[in-house]
mmCIF file of C-alpha atoms in Angstrom:
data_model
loop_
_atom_site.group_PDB
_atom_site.id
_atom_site.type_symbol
_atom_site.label_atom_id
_atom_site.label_comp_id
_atom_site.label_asym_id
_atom_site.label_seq_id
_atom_site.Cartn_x
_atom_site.Cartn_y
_atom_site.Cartn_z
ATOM 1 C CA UNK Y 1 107.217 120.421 98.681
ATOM 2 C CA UNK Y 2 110.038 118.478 96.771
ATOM 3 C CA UNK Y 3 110.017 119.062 92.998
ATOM 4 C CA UNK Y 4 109.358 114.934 92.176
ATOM 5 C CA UNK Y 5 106.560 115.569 94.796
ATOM 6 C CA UNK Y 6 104.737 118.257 92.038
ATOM 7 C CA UNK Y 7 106.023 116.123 89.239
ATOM 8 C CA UNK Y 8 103.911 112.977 90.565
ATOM 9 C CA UNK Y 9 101.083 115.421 91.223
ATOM 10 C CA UNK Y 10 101.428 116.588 87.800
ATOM 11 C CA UNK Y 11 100.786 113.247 86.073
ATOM 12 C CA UNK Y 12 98.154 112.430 88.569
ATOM 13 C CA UNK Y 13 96.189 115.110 87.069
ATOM 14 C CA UNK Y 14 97.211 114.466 83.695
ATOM 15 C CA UNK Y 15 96.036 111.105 83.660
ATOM 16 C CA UNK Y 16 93.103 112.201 85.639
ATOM 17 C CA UNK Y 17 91.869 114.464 82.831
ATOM 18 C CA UNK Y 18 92.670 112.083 80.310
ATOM 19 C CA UNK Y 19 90.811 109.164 81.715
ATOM 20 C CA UNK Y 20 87.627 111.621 82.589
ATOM 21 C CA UNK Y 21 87.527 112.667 78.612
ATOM 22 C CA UNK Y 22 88.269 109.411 77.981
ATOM 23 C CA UNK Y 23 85.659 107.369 79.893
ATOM 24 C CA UNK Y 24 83.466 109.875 81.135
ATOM 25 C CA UNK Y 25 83.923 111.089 84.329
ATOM 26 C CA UNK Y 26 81.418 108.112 86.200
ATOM 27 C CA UNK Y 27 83.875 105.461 84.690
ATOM 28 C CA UNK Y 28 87.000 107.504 85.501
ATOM 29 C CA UNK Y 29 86.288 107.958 89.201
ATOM 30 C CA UNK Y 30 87.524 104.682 89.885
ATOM 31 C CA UNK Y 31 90.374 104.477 88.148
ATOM 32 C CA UNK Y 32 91.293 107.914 89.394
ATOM 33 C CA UNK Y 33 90.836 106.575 93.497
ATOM 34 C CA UNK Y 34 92.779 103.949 92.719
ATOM 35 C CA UNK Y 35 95.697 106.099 90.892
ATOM 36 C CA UNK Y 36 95.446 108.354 93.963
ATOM 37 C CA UNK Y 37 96.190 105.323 96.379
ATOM 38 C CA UNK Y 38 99.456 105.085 94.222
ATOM 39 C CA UNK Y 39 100.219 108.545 94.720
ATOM 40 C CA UNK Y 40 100.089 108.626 98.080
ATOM 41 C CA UNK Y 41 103.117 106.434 99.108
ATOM 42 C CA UNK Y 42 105.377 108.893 97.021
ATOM 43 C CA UNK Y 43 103.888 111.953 99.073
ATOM 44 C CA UNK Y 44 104.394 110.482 102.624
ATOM 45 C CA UNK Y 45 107.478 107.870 101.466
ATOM 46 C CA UNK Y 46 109.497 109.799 104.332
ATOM 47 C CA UNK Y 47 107.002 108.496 106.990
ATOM 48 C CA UNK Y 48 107.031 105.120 105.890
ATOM 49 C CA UNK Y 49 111.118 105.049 105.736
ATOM 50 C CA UNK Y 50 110.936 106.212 109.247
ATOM 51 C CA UNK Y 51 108.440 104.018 110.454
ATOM 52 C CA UNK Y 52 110.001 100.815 108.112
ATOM 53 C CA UNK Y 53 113.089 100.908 110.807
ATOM 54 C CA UNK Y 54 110.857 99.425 113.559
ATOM 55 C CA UNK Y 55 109.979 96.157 113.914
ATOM 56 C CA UNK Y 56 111.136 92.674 115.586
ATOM 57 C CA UNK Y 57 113.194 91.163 112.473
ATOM 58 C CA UNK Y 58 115.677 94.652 112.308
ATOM 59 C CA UNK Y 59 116.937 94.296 116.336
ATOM 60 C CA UNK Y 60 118.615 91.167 115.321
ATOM 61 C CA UNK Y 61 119.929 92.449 111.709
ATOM 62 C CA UNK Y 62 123.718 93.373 111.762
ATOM 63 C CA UNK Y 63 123.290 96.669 110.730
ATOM 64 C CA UNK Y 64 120.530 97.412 113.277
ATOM 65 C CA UNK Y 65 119.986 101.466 114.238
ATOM 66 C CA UNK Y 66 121.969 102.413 111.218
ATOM 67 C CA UNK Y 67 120.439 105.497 108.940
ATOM 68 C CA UNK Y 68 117.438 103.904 106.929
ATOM 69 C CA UNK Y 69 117.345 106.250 103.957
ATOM 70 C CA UNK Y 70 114.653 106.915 102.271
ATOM 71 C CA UNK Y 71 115.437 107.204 98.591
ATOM 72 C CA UNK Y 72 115.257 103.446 97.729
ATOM 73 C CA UNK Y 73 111.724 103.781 99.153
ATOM 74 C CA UNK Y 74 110.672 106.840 96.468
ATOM 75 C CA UNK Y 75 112.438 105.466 93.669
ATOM 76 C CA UNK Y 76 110.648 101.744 94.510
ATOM 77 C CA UNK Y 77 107.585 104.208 94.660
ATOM 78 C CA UNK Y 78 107.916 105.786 91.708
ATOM 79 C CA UNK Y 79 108.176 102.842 89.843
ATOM 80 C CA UNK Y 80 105.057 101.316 90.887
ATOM 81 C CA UNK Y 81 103.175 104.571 90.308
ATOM 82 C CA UNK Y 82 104.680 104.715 86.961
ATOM 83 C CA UNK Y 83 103.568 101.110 85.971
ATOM 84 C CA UNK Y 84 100.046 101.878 87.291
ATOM 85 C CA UNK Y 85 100.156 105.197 85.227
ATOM 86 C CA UNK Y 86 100.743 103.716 82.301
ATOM 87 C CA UNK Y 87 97.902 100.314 83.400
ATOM 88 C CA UNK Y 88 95.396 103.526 83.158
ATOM 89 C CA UNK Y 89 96.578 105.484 80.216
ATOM 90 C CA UNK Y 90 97.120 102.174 78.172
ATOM 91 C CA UNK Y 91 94.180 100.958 79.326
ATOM 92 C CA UNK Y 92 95.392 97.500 80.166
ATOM 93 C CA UNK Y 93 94.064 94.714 82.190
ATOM 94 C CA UNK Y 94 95.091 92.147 84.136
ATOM 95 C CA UNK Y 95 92.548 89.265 82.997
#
């Protein structure tokens, strides 16, 4: 497993623990599901580079069957995990 693969797995459980003493674990276990559905594009964010080079609109793109690499896809990951990390920790809300 790639090290920024342990590193998100890391702060998963971090953030896990501190939410659970936080909140209680009842409260927690939502925010922790939903944390884990951010996690998982950064575990699998090969698969989803490979699969990302199929489709209808790439066959007409100039640069069609050229090397779709999947970095931009974990760093784009990271980011969002990051920002949802910190939606938990900071306990932050949307409305």
């Amino acid at each position: 497993m790639e090290t920024h693969k342990l590193v998100a797995i890391a702060i998963f459980i971090c953030v896990a623990l501190y939410t659970s003493i936080r909140d209680g674990i009842d409260d927690a276990l939502a925010a922790n599901i939903i944390l884990f559905i951010f996690l998982l594009p950064i575990l699998f964010y090969r698969i989803i580079a490979f699969f990302s080079g199929f489709g209808f609109p790439e066959y007409f793109a100039k640069d069609f069957k050229s090397d779709n690499h999947p970095g931009p896809y974990a760093f784009f990951f990271w980011i969002i995990y990051l920002i949802a990390c910190l939606f938990i920790v900071l306990d932050w809300h949307l409305y």
